[in-house]
Short mmCIF file of C-alpha atoms in Angstrom, two decimals:
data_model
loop_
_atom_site.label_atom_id
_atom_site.label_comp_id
_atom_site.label_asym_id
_atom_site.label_seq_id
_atom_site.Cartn_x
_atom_site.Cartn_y
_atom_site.Cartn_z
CA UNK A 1 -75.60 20.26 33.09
CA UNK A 2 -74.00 21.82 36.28
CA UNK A 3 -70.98 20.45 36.96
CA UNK A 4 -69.93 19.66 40.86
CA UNK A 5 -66.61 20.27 41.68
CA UNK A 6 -64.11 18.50 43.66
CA UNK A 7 -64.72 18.84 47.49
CA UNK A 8 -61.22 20.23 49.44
CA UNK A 9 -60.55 17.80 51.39
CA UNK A 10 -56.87 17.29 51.74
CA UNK A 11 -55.17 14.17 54.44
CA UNK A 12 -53.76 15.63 57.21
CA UNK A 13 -50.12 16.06 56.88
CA UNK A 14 -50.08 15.83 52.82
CA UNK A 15 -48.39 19.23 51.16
CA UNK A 16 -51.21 21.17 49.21
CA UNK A 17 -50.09 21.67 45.68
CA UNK A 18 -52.39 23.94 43.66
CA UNK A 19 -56.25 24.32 44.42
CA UNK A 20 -56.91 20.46 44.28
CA UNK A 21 -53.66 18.49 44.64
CA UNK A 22 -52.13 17.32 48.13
CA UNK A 23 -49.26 14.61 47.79
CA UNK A 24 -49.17 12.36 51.31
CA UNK A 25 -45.38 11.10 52.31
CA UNK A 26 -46.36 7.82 54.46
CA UNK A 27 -44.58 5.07 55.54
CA UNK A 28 -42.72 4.67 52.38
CA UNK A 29 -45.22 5.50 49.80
CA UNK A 30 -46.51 8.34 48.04
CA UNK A 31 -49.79 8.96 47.06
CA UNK A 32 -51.86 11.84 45.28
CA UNK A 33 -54.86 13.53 46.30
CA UNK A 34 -57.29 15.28 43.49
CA UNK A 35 -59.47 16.63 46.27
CA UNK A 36 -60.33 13.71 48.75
CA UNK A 37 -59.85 11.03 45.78
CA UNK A 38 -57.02 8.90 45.79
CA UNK A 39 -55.66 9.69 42.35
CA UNK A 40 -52.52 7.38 42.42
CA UNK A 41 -50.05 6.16 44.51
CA UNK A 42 -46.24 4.72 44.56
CA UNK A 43 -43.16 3.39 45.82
CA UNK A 44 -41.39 6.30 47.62
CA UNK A 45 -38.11 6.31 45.66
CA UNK A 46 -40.06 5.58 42.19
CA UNK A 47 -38.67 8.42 39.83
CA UNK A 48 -40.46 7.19 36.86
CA UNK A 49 -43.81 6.68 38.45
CA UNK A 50 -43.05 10.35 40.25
CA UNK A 51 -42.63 11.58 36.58
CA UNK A 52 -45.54 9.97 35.41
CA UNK A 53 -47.80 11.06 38.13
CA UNK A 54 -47.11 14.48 37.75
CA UNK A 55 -47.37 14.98 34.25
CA UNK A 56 -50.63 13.12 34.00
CA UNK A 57 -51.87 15.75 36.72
CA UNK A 58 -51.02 18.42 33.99
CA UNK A 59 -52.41 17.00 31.44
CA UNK A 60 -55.89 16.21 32.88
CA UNK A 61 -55.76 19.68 34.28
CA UNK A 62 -55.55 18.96 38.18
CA UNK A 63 -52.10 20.75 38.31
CA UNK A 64 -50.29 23.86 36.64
CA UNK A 65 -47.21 23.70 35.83
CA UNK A 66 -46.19 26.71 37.48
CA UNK A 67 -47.39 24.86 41.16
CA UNK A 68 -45.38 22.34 40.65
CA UNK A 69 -42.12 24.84 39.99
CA UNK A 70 -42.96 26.25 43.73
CA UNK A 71 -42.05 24.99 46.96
CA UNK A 72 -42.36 22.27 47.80
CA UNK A 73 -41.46 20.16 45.01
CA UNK A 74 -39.40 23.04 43.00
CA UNK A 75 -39.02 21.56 39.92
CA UNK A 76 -37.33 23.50 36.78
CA UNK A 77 -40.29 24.42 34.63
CA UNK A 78 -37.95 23.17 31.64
CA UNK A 79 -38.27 19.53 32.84
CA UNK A 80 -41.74 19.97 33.25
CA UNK A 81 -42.12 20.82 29.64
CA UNK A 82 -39.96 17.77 28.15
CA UNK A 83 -42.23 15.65 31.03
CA UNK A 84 -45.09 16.87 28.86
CA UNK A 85 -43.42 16.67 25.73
CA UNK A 86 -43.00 12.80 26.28
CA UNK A 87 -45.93 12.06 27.41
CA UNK A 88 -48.37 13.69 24.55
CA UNK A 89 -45.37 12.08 21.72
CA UNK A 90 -44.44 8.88 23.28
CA UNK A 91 -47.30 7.91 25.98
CA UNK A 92 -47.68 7.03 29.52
CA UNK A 93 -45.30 3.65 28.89
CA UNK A 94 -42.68 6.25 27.76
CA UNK A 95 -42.07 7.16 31.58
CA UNK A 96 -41.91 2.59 32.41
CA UNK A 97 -39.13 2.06 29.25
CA UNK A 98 -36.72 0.47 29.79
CA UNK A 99 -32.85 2.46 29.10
CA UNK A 100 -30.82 0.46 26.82
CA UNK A 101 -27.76 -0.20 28.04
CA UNK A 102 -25.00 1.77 27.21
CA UNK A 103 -22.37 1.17 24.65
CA UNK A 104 -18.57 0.20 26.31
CA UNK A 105 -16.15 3.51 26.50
CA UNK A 106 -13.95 3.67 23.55
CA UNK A 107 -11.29 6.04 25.35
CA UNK A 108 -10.65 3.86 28.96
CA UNK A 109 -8.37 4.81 30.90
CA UNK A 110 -5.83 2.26 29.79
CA UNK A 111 -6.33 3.54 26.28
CA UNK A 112 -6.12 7.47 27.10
CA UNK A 113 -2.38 6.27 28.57
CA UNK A 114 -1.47 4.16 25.30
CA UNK A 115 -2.30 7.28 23.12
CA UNK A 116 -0.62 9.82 25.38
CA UNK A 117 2.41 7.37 25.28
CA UNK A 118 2.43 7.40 21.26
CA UNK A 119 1.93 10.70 20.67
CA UNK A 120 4.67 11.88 23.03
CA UNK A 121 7.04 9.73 20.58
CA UNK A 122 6.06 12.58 18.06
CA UNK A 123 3.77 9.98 16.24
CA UNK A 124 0.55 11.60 13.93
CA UNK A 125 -3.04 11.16 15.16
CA UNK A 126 -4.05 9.11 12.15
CA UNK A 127 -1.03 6.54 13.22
CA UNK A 128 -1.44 6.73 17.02
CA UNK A 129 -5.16 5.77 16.22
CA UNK A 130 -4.29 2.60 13.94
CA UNK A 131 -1.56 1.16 16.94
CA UNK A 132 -4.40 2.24 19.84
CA UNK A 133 -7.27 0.24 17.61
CA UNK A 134 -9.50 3.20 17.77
CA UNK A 135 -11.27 5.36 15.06
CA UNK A 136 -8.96 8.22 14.51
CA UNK A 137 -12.43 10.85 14.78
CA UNK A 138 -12.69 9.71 18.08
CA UNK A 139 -8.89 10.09 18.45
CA UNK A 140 -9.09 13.32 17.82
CA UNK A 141 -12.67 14.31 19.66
CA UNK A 142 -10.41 13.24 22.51
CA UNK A 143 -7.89 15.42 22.01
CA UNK A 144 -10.34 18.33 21.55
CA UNK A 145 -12.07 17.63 24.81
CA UNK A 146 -8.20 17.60 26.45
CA UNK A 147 -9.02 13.83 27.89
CA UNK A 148 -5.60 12.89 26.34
CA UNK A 149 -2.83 14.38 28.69
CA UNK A 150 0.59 15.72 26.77
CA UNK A 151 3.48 13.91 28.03
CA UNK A 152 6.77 15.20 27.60
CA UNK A 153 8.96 13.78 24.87
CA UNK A 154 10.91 11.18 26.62
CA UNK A 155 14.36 11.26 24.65
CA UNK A 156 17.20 8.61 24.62
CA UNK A 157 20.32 9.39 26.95
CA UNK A 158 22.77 12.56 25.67
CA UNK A 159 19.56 13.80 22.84
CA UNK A 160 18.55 16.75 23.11
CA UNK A 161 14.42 17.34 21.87
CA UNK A 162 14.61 19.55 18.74
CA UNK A 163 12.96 23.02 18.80
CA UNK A 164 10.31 22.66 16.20
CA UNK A 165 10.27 26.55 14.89
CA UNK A 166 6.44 28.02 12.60
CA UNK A 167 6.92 29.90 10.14
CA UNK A 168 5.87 33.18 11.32
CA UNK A 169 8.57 32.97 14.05
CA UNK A 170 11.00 32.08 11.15
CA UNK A 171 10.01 35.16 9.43
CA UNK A 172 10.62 37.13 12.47
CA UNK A 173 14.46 35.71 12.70
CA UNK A 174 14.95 36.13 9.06
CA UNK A 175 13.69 39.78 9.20
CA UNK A 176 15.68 40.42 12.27
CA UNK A 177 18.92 39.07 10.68
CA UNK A 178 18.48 41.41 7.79
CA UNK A 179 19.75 44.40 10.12
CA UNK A 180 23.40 42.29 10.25
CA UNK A 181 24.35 40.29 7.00
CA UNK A 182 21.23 40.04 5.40
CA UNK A 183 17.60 38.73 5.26
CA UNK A 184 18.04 35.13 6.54
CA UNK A 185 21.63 35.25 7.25
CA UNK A 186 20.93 33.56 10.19
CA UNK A 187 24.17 31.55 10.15
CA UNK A 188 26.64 34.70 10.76
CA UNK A 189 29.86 32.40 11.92
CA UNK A 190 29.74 29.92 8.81
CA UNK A 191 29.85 33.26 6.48
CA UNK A 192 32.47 34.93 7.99
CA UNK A 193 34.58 31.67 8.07
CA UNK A 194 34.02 31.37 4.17
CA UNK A 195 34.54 34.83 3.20
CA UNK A 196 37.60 34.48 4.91
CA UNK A 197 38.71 31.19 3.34
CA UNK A 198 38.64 29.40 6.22
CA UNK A 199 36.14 26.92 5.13
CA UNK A 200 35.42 25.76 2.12
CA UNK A 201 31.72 25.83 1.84
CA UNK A 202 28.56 25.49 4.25
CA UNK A 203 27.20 22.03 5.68
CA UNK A 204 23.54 21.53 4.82
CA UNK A 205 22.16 20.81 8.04
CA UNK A 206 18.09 20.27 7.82
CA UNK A 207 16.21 21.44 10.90
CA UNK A 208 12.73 20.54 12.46
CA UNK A 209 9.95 22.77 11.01
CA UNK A 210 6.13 23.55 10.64
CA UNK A 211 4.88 24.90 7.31
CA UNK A 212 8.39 25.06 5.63
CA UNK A 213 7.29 26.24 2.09
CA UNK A 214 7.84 24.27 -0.73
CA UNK A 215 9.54 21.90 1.46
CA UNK A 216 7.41 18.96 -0.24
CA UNK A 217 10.11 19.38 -3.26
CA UNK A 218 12.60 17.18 -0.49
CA UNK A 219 10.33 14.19 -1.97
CA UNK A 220 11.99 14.24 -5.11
CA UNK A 221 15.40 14.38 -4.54
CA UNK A 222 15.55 10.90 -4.86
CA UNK A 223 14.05 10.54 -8.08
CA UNK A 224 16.86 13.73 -9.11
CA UNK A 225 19.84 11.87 -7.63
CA UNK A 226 18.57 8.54 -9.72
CA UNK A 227 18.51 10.93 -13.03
CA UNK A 228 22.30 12.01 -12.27
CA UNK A 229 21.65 15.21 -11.03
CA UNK A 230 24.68 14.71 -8.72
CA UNK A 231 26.72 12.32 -10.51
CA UNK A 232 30.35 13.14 -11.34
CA UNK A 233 30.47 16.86 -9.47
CA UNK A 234 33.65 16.10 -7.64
CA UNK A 235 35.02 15.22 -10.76
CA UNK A 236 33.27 18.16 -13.47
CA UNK A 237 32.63 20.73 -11.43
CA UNK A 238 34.22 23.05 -9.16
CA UNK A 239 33.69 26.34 -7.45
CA UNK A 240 35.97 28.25 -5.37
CA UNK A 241 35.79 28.40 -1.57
CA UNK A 242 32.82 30.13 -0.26
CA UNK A 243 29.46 29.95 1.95
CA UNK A 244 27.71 28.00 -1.13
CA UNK A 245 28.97 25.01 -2.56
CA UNK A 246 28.19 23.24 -6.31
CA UNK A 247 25.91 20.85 -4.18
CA UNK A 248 23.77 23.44 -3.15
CA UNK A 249 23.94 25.34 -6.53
CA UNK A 250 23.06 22.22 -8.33
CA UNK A 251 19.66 21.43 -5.80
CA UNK A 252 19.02 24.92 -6.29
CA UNK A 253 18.72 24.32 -9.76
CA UNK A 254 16.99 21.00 -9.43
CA UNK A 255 14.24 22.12 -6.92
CA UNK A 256 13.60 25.07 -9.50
CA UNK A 257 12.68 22.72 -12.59
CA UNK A 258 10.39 20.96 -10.10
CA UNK A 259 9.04 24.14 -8.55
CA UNK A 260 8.41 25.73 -12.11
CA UNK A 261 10.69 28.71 -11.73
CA UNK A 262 12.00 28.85 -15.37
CA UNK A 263 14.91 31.70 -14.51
CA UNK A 264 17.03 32.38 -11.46
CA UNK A 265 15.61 36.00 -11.21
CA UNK A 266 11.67 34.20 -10.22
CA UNK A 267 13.63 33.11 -6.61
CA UNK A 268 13.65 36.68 -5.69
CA UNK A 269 9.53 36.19 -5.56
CA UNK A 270 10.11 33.36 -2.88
CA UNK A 271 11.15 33.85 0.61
CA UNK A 272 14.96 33.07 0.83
CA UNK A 273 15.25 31.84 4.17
CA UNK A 274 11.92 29.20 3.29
CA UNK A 275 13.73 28.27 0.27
CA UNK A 276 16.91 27.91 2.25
CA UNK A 277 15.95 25.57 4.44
CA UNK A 278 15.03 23.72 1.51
CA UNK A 279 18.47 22.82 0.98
CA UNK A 280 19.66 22.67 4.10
CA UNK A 281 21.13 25.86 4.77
CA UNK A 282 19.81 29.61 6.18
CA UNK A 283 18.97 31.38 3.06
CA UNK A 284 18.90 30.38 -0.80
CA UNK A 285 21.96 31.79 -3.09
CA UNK A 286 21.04 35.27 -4.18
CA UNK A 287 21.04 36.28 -8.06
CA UNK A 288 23.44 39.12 -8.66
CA UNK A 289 23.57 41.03 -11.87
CA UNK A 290 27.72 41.96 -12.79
CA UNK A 291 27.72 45.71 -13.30
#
């Protein structure tokens, strides 16, 4: 059977979309045109009946897609696509649904200062999370994104903020020192003062650091002082004057049974000036073999 078509016959002042689509602006309502039929009509302002309108034009073949990217409506032909999408997976009452409202933001604005505040005290993300009373994934997802500002360390009156040092840029200083005294003789006036006998031995002195190796050892030199390591040295042993003194000869020896380095020769397969630090001074003692 022959099948009429639709007559042309578009309202004046409606824009023609297509062959067979005109869409009429009039006071406050929009309303579509398949020929001279009244297809369906709306609120002007209604987004979700404009969406549905649209894409049931596509889909009952009234419209391409590709008219409704053009002027006048210019709409990206990727939203078209989802349009369709949703309405062959979910239905017309897809485009009426109801959003769900939104779940309350974790980071406010109240909490982004909190955390800032903590972690400028130097405090870890796992703890800053606990005091702020948010998950510490979020925490962190935060911090990614940069929606955490970095406050300077605010110090107490007469501090100074310690220069935290990585251990590349300690391997650069120890290298560098190795042109003067010696591979991580970083401590050049201490040396000279106890090679002249003008001090009796170096001060440990432990510095802030990232990725100090074998610095986890520092754990156990409780447990080592509870066993006696240090008991009675001021009384049994002695050592003349000099850069190292029995303290540091004695931790040495400590941090080696706990570090599995059965002979004083195995140090010289650790970097000295990592080791060093280990005990609180530049570099660990060196083993020398008498000629």
């Amino acid at each position: 059977m022959f099948k009429q078509s639709l007559l042309p016959g578009f309202p004046d002042g409606a824009d023609k979309i297509g062959t067979s689509l005109s869409i009429l602006t009039k006071e406050d309502q929009v309303t579509y045109f398949v020929g001279g039929d009244n297809y369906f009509s709306h609120p002007a302002g209604d987004e979700q009946s404009r969406r549905f309108a649209l894409t049931s034009l596509m889909a009952n073949g009234h419209v391409r897609a590709r008219d409704l990217e053009g002027s006048p409506l210019l709409i990206p032909h990727r939203t078209l696509m989802n349009w369709t999408k949703q309405y062959r997976q979910d239905g017309p009452c897809s485009f009426y649904r109801t959003i769900g409202r939104a779940a309350p933001r974790v980071i406010t604005p109240d909490k982004i200062a909190e955390c800032a505040r903590i972690l400028a005290d130097g405090i870890h993300p796992s703890e800053v999370a606990r005091r702020a009373g948010i998950n510490e994934s979020t925490l962190r997802k935060a911090l990614k994104r940069n929606a955490i500002p970095q406050l300077p360390c605010v110090l107490d009156e007469g501090l100074t903020k310690p220069v935290v040092v990585s251990k590349s840029e300690r391997s650069r200083i120890d290298a560098e020192a190795a042109s003067a005294m010696g591979t991580a003789c970083t401590r050049a006036d201490e040396r000279v003062a106890a090679a002249m006998g003008l001090a009796g031995s170096a001060s440990a002195r432990f510095e802030v650091g990232h990725d100090v190796q074998m610095a986890g050892l520092l754990t156990a030199l409780p447990a080592l002082c509870a066993n006696g390591l240090l008991s009675g040295i001021d009384r049994h042993l002695k050592l003349p004057k000099g850069f190292y003194s029995v303290l540091h000869i004695l931790l040495t020896l400590g941090f080696m049974a706990l570090a599995r380095i059965r002979r004083p020769e195995g140090l010289r397969h650790i970097p000295p000036g990592e080791f060093g630090k280990v005990i609180g001074l530049d570099r660990v003692p060196e083993v020398r073999t008498p000629a």
